[in-house]
PDB file of C-alpha atoms and ligand atoms in Angstrom:
ATOM      1  CA  MET A1433     -12.148 -23.442   6.926  1.00 87.00           C
ATOM      2  CA  THR A1434     -13.245 -20.076   8.501  1.00 94.00           C
ATOM      3  CA  GLU A1435     -15.089 -16.882   7.350  1.00 94.00           C
ATOM      4  CA  PHE A1436     -11.788 -15.082   7.089  1.00 95.00           C
ATOM      5  CA  ASP A1437     -10.128 -18.299   4.575  1.00 95.00           C
ATOM      6  CA  THR A1438     -13.073 -18.424   2.627  1.00 97.00           C
ATOM      7  CA  LEU A1439     -13.524 -15.117   1.952  1.00 97.00           C
ATOM      8  CA  LEU A1440      -9.228 -14.751   0.870  1.00 97.00           C
ATOM      9  CA  ASP A1441     -10.343 -18.084  -1.670  1.00 97.00           C
ATOM     10  CA  ARG A1442     -12.795 -16.166  -3.231  1.00 98.00           C
ATOM     11  CA  VAL A1443     -10.350 -13.256  -3.935  1.00 98.00           C
ATOM     12  CA  ARG A1444      -8.097 -14.959  -4.896  1.00 97.00           C
ATOM     13  CA  ALA A1445     -10.038 -17.137  -7.334  1.00 98.00           C
ATOM     14  CA  CYS A1446     -11.401 -13.629  -8.767  1.00 98.00           C
ATOM     15  CA  SER A1447     -12.683 -13.047 -12.855  1.00 98.00           C
ATOM     16  CA  ALA A1448     -14.465 -10.187 -12.044  1.00 98.00           C
ATOM     17  CA  CYS A1449     -12.492  -7.464 -15.083  1.00 98.00           C
ATOM     18  CA  ALA A1450     -10.659 -10.604 -16.349  1.00 97.00           C
ATOM     19  CA  ASP A1451     -11.309  -9.252 -19.924  1.00 97.00           C
ATOM     20  CA  ALA A1452      -9.470  -5.484 -18.860  1.00 96.00           C
ATOM     21  CA  LEU A1453      -6.367  -7.349 -17.359  1.00 97.00           C
ATOM     22  CA  PRO A1454      -3.799  -7.916 -20.722  1.00 95.00           C
ATOM     23  CA  LEU A1455      -2.371 -10.358 -18.537  1.00 97.00           C
ATOM     24  CA  GLY A1456      -5.085 -12.149 -16.177  1.00 97.00           C
ATOM     25  CA  PRO A1457      -6.381 -11.993 -12.728  1.00 98.00           C
ATOM     26  CA  ARG A1458      -3.694 -12.772 -10.216  1.00 98.00           C
ATOM     27  CA  PRO A1459      -4.891 -11.187  -7.005  1.00 98.00           C
ATOM     28  CA  LEU A1460      -2.040  -9.484  -5.152  1.00 98.00           C
ATOM     29  CA  PHE A1461      -1.977  -8.871  -1.036  1.00 98.00           C
ATOM     30  CA  GLN A1462      -0.689  -9.873   2.464  1.00 98.00           C
ATOM     31  CA  LEU A1463      -2.704  -9.883   5.314  1.00 96.00           C
ATOM     32  CA  SER A1464      -3.125 -11.186   8.661  1.00 96.00           C
ATOM     33  CA  PRO A1465      -5.973 -10.504  11.178  1.00 96.00           C
ATOM     34  CA  THR A1466      -2.774  -9.124  13.415  1.00 97.00           C
ATOM     35  CA  ALA A1467      -1.194  -6.889  11.210  1.00 97.00           C
ATOM     36  CA  THR A1468      -1.005  -3.953  12.524  1.00 98.00           C
ATOM     37  CA  ILE A1469       0.050  -1.553   9.206  1.00 98.00           C
ATOM     38  CA  LEU A1470      -1.734  -1.557   6.216  1.00 98.00           C
ATOM     39  CA  VAL A1471       0.354  -1.010   3.127  1.00 98.00           C
ATOM     40  CA  ALA A1472      -2.294   0.348   1.287  1.00 98.00           C
ATOM     41  CA  SER A1473      -0.974   0.955  -2.748  1.00 95.00           C
ATOM     42  CA  GLN A1474      -2.091   1.459  -5.756  1.00 95.00           C
ATOM     43  CA  ALA A1475      -1.889  -1.754  -8.225  1.00 97.00           C
ATOM     44  CA  PRO A1476       0.398  -4.352  -8.463  1.00 96.00           C
ATOM     45  CA  GLY A1477       2.850  -3.964 -11.311  1.00 94.00           C
ATOM     46  CA  ALA A1478       4.623  -6.351 -14.045  1.00 96.00           C
ATOM     47  CA  LYS A1479       7.142  -8.135 -12.030  1.00 96.00           C
ATOM     48  CA  ALA A1480       4.424  -8.436  -9.032  1.00 97.00           C
ATOM     49  CA  HIS A1481       2.550 -10.097 -11.566  1.00 97.00           C
ATOM     50  CA  ALA A1482       4.785 -12.580 -12.526  1.00 97.00           C
ATOM     51  CA  SER A1483       6.166 -13.715  -9.022  1.00 97.00           C
ATOM     52  CA  GLY A1484       2.686 -13.405  -7.505  1.00 97.00           C
ATOM     53  CA  ILE A1485       3.919 -11.526  -5.007  1.00 97.00           C
ATOM     54  CA  PRO A1486       3.664  -8.006  -4.344  1.00 97.00           C
ATOM     55  CA  PHE A1487       6.525  -4.990  -4.580  1.00 97.00           C
ATOM     56  CA  SER A1488       9.184  -7.789  -5.545  1.00 96.00           C
ATOM     57  CA  ASP A1489      10.242  -5.704  -7.685  1.00 95.00           C
ATOM     58  CA  GLN A1490      12.020  -1.918  -7.453  1.00 95.00           C
ATOM     59  CA  SER A1491       9.631  -0.120  -6.310  1.00 95.00           C
ATOM     60  CA  GLY A1492       9.171  -3.031  -3.596  1.00 97.00           C
ATOM     61  CA  GLU A1493      12.930  -2.514  -2.837  1.00 97.00           C
ATOM     62  CA  ARG A1494      12.046   1.833  -2.722  1.00 96.00           C
ATOM     63  CA  LEU A1495      10.162   1.534  -0.583  1.00 97.00           C
ATOM     64  CA  ARG A1496      11.349  -1.647   2.564  1.00 98.00           C
ATOM     65  CA  GLU A1497      14.611   1.689   2.295  1.00 97.00           C
ATOM     66  CA  TRP A1498      11.771   3.941   2.730  1.00 97.00           C
ATOM     67  CA  MET A1499      10.435   2.404   6.066  1.00 98.00           C
ATOM     68  CA  GLY A1500      13.624   1.136   7.120  1.00 97.00           C
ATOM     69  CA  LEU A1501      12.486  -2.818   7.024  1.00 97.00           C
ATOM     70  CA  SER A1502      14.313  -5.933   5.748  1.00 97.00           C
ATOM     71  CA  GLU A1503      12.168  -8.458   3.183  1.00 97.00           C
ATOM     72  CA  ALA A1504      11.698 -10.560   6.452  1.00 97.00           C
ATOM     73  CA  GLN A1505       9.682  -7.815   7.941  1.00 97.00           C
ATOM     74  CA  PHE A1506       8.186  -6.334   5.379  1.00 98.00           C
ATOM     75  CA  TYR A1507       7.024  -9.668   4.162  1.00 98.00           C
ATOM     76  CA  ASP A1508       5.523 -11.686   7.651  1.00 97.00           C
ATOM     77  CA  PRO A1509       1.656 -10.805   6.955  1.00 97.00           C
ATOM     78  CA  ALA A1510       1.264 -10.866  11.294  1.00 97.00           C
ATOM     79  CA  ARG A1511       2.583  -7.405  11.269  1.00 97.00           C
ATOM     80  CA  ILE A1512       2.321  -5.915   7.382  1.00 98.00           C
ATOM     81  CA  ALA A1513      -0.733  -6.148   5.854  1.00 98.00           C
ATOM     82  CA  ILE A1514      -0.791  -4.980   1.821  1.00 98.00           C
ATOM     83  CA  LEU A1515      -3.721  -4.072  -0.123  1.00 98.00           C
ATOM     84  CA  PRO A1516      -3.844  -1.871  -3.006  1.00 97.00           C
ATOM     85  CA  MET A1517      -6.559  -0.266  -4.381  1.00 97.00           C
ATOM     86  CA  ALA A1518      -6.876  -3.046  -7.137  1.00 98.00           C
ATOM     87  CA  LEU A1519      -5.474  -5.780  -6.382  1.00 98.00           C
ATOM     88  CA  CYS A1520      -4.580  -7.411 -10.304  1.00 98.00           C
ATOM     89  CA  TYR A1521      -1.682  -5.990 -12.882  1.00 97.00           C
ATOM     90  CA  PRO A1522      -3.698  -3.191 -14.330  1.00 97.00           C
ATOM     91  CA  GLY A1523      -1.258  -3.253 -17.826  1.00 95.00           C
ATOM     92  CA  ARG A1524       0.480  -0.332 -19.272  1.00 94.00           C
ATOM     93  CA  ALA A1525      -1.723   3.114 -19.908  1.00 90.00           C
ATOM     94  CA  SER A1526      -1.468   3.873 -23.950  1.00 83.00           C
ATOM     95  CA  GLY A1527       0.829   7.126 -22.521  1.00 79.00           C
ATOM     96  CA  GLY A1528       3.160   5.541 -20.756  1.00 78.00           C
ATOM     97  CA  GLY A1529       3.852   4.164 -17.545  1.00 85.00           C
ATOM     98  CA  ASP A1530       1.069   0.939 -15.686  1.00 90.00           C
ATOM     99  CA  ALA A1531      -3.054   1.658 -16.014  1.00 94.00           C
ATOM    100  CA  PRO A1532      -4.628   3.097 -13.457  1.00 94.00           C
ATOM    101  CA  PRO A1533      -5.940   0.499 -10.858  1.00 96.00           C
ATOM    102  CA  ARG A1534      -9.211  -1.201 -11.933  1.00 97.00           C
ATOM    103  CA  PRO A1535     -12.781   0.731 -11.237  1.00 96.00           C
ATOM    104  CA  GLU A1536     -14.285  -2.778 -10.782  1.00 97.00           C
ATOM    105  CA  CYS A1537     -11.908  -3.921  -7.094  1.00 98.00           C
ATOM    106  CA  MET A1538     -12.903  -1.607  -4.393  1.00 97.00           C
ATOM    107  CA  PRO A1539     -16.489  -1.714  -4.726  1.00 97.00           C
ATOM    108  CA  LEU A1540     -15.834  -5.603  -4.668  1.00 98.00           C
ATOM    109  CA  TRP A1541     -12.752  -6.155  -1.914  1.00 98.00           C
ATOM    110  CA  ARG A1542     -11.724  -3.338  -0.565  1.00 97.00           C
ATOM    111  CA  ASP A1543     -13.864  -2.875   2.506  1.00 97.00           C
ATOM    112  CA  ARG A1544     -14.234  -6.319   3.052  1.00 97.00           C
ATOM    113  CA  LEU A1545     -10.528  -7.056   3.371  1.00 98.00           C
ATOM    114  CA  LEU A1546     -10.270  -3.833   5.413  1.00 97.00           C
ATOM    115  CA  GLU A1547     -13.019  -5.248   8.078  1.00 97.00           C
ATOM    116  CA  GLN A1548     -10.179  -8.428   8.307  1.00 97.00           C
ATOM    117  CA  LEU A1549      -7.987  -5.565   9.806  1.00 97.00           C
ATOM    118  CA  PRO A1550      -8.763  -5.036  12.899  1.00 96.00           C
ATOM    119  CA  ALA A1551      -5.035  -4.216  14.776  1.00 97.00           C
ATOM    120  CA  LEU A1552      -4.597  -1.808  12.737  1.00 97.00           C
ATOM    121  CA  ARG A1553      -2.366   1.471  13.824  1.00 97.00           C
ATOM    122  CA  LEU A1554      -0.768   2.837  11.158  1.00 98.00           C
ATOM    123  CA  THR A1555      -1.841   3.352   7.583  1.00 98.00           C
ATOM    124  CA  LEU A1556       0.473   3.681   4.245  1.00 98.00           C
ATOM    125  CA  LEU A1557      -1.277   5.973   1.447  1.00 98.00           C
ATOM    126  CA  VAL A1558       1.620   5.037  -1.099  1.00 97.00           C
ATOM    127  CA  GLY A1559       0.554   7.302  -4.292  1.00 96.00           C
ATOM    128  CA  THR A1560      -2.185   9.387  -5.352  1.00 95.00           C
ATOM    129  CA  TYR A1561      -4.684   6.551  -5.907  1.00 96.00           C
ATOM    130  CA  ALA A1562      -4.109   5.655  -2.615  1.00 97.00           C
ATOM    131  CA  LEU A1563      -4.042   9.139  -1.291  1.00 98.00           C
ATOM    132  CA  ASN A1564      -7.174  10.563  -2.699  1.00 97.00           C
ATOM    133  CA  HIS A1565      -9.547   7.637  -1.728  1.00 96.00           C
ATOM    134  CA  ALA A1566      -8.617   8.134   1.590  1.00 97.00           C
ATOM    135  CA  LEU A1567      -8.033  11.599   1.807  1.00 97.00           C
ATOM    136  CA  GLY A1568      -9.526  12.975  -1.295  1.00 97.00           C
ATOM    137  CA  PRO A1569      -8.744  14.758  -3.959  1.00 96.00           C
ATOM    138  CA  GLY A1570      -5.396  16.976  -3.073  1.00 97.00           C
ATOM    139  CA  ALA A1571      -2.218  17.325  -3.800  1.00 97.00           C
ATOM    140  CA  MET A1572       0.604  14.506  -3.150  1.00 97.00           C
ATOM    141  CA  THR A1573       3.708  16.965  -2.861  1.00 97.00           C
ATOM    142  CA  ASP A1574       1.680  19.397  -0.212  1.00 98.00           C
ATOM    143  CA  ARG A1575       0.131  16.163   1.772  1.00 98.00           C
ATOM    144  CA  VAL A1576       3.473  14.335   1.963  1.00 98.00           C
ATOM    145  CA  ARG A1577       5.219  17.869   3.313  1.00 98.00           C
ATOM    146  CA  ASP A1578       1.810  18.249   5.919  1.00 98.00           C
ATOM    147  CA  PHE A1579       2.751  14.188   6.921  1.00 98.00           C
ATOM    148  CA  ARG A1580       2.667  15.137  10.634  1.00 98.00           C
ATOM    149  CA  ARG A1581      -1.893  16.781  10.034  1.00 98.00           C
ATOM    150  CA  TYR A1582      -3.212  13.208   8.785  1.00 98.00           C
ATOM    151  CA  LEU A1583      -0.766  11.599  12.055  1.00 97.00           C
ATOM    152  CA  PRO A1584      -1.368   8.521  13.741  1.00 96.00           C
ATOM    153  CA  ARG A1585      -3.607   7.009  11.510  1.00 97.00           C
ATOM    154  CA  TYR A1586      -1.897   7.447   8.161  1.00 98.00           C
ATOM    155  CA  PHE A1587       1.263   8.586   6.266  1.00 98.00           C
ATOM    156  CA  PRO A1588       0.863   9.911   2.712  1.00 98.00           C
ATOM    157  CA  LEU A1589       3.665   9.150   0.453  1.00 98.00           C
ATOM    158  CA  PRO A1590       4.526   9.280  -2.924  1.00 97.00           C
ATOM    159  CA  HIS A1591       4.285   6.331  -4.961  1.00 95.00           C
ATOM    160  CA  PRO A1592       8.004   4.447  -5.227  1.00 95.00           C
ATOM    161  CA  SER A1593       8.583   4.986  -8.760  1.00 89.00           C
ATOM    162  CA  TRP A1594      10.959   5.585 -10.831  1.00 83.00           C
ATOM    163  CA  ARG A1595      10.108   8.402 -11.130  1.00 86.00           C
ATOM    164  CA  SER A1596      10.069   9.214  -7.092  1.00 89.00           C
ATOM    165  CA  ARG A1597      13.580   9.939  -7.380  1.00 91.00           C
ATOM    166  CA  ILE A1598      13.714  12.850  -9.542  1.00 94.00           C
ATOM    167  CA  TRP A1599      10.849  13.907  -7.492  1.00 96.00           C
ATOM    168  CA  VAL A1600      12.696  12.971  -4.071  1.00 96.00           C
ATOM    169  CA  GLY A1601      15.245  14.965  -5.645  1.00 96.00           C
ATOM    170  CA  ARG A1602      13.519  18.192  -5.912  1.00 96.00           C
ATOM    171  CA  ASN A1603      12.549  17.843  -2.556  1.00 97.00           C
ATOM    172  CA  PRO A1604      15.380  17.193  -0.257  1.00 97.00           C
ATOM    173  CA  TRP A1605      12.633  17.854   3.191  1.00 98.00           C
ATOM    174  CA  PHE A1606      11.312  14.281   2.289  1.00 97.00           C
ATOM    175  CA  GLU A1607      14.691  11.959   3.338  1.00 97.00           C
ATOM    176  CA  ALA A1608      15.375  15.304   6.246  1.00 98.00           C
ATOM    177  CA  ASP A1609      12.337  15.092   7.970  1.00 98.00           C
ATOM    178  CA  VAL A1610       9.421  12.393   6.187  1.00 98.00           C
ATOM    179  CA  LEU A1611      11.561   9.535   6.210  1.00 98.00           C
ATOM    180  CA  PRO A1612      12.827   9.956  10.177  1.00 98.00           C
ATOM    181  CA  ALA A1613       9.644  10.160  11.735  1.00 98.00           C
ATOM    182  CA  LEU A1614       7.970   7.858   9.259  1.00 98.00           C
ATOM    183  CA  ARG A1615       9.815   5.008  10.721  1.00 98.00           C
ATOM    184  CA  SER A1616       9.225   6.259  13.754  1.00 98.00           C
ATOM    185  CA  ALA A1617       5.865   5.464  13.452  1.00 98.00           C
ATOM    186  CA  ILE A1618       6.698   2.033  11.582  1.00 98.00           C
ATOM    187  CA  THR A1619       8.101   1.674  15.126  1.00 97.00           C
ATOM    188  CA  GLU A1620       6.015   2.289  17.396  1.00 96.00           C
ATOM    189  CA  ALA A1621       3.309   1.190  15.366  1.00 97.00           C
ATOM    190  CA  LEU A1622       5.186  -2.757  15.577  1.00 95.00           C
ATOM    191  CA  ASP A1623       5.392  -2.280  18.505  1.00 93.00           C
ATOM    192  CA  SER A1624       1.542  -1.655  19.270  1.00 88.00           C
ATOM    193  CA  ALA A1625       1.548  -5.779  18.430  1.00 76.00           C
ATOM    194  CA  GLY A1626      -1.214  -6.762  20.925  1.00 67.00           C
ATOM    195  CA  THR A1627      -2.254  -3.269  22.415  1.00 59.00           C
ATOM    196  CA  ARG A1628      -5.711  -2.030  22.388  1.00 51.00           C
ATOM    197  CA  PRO A1629      -6.265  -0.950  18.690  1.00 48.00           C
ATOM    198  CA  ARG A1630      -6.361   2.595  17.804  1.00 47.00           C
ATOM    199  CA  PRO A1631      -9.989   3.606  17.987  1.00 44.00           C
TER     200      PRO A1631
HETATM  201  S1  SF4 B 512      -8.706  -5.800 -10.244  1.00 50.98           S
HETATM  202 FE1  SF4 B 512      -9.904  -7.049  -8.467  1.00 50.98          FE
HETATM  203  S2  SF4 B 512     -11.704  -7.073  -9.366  1.00 50.98           S
HETATM  204 FE2  SF4 B 512     -10.671  -7.549 -11.141  1.00 50.98          FE
HETATM  205  S3  SF4 B 512     -10.101  -9.425 -10.709  1.00 50.98           S
HETATM  206 FE3  SF4 B 512      -8.937  -8.934 -10.176  1.00 50.98          FE
HETATM  207  S4  SF4 B 512      -9.238  -9.221  -7.789  1.00 50.98           S
HETATM  208 FE4  SF4 B 512     -11.394  -8.825  -9.717  1.00 50.98          FE
END
């Protein structure tokens, strides 16, 4: 067994914050050393937890549509990595929506898993947690509008939950300007597979 496989087995067996997870641990991620695109997201939702497949819900459908990818393309680990801020479904927040990603997860696993992505070209920062982790505190809408500032390394995006439909309606520049650029950046990163990685 390789070090990579051993690490992934350890992550899959993790129960470090099991007491705080209403449905128990079920770490969800997709990873391969050849992936050139990383979807850095928040935490799996309840449907993804039930299926065992990240983004197997309406948020995933919306994200794939934004990215211009089919399910087969999105779930190809050789090309696309999916690594949320926390790997297990955190349950519901008291005020509605999902609870924040569990804070125990990132220090345990994130850097070690990111080290397994040497071919990475483009990281999609999906939602406020991923944006703030990578870029520090800031306003999501401003960052998405100013996406060109963060290229070629990062592409800021809202979380594709049902709430994003309202946000997209209020910000028509997202579909007119941001999504075409997102799809171009993705095509470029996918086409770069096998070439020299970004320094
Ligand atoms: S959320 Fe992360 S730290 Fe908690 S059990 Fe799942 S993998 Fe382990």
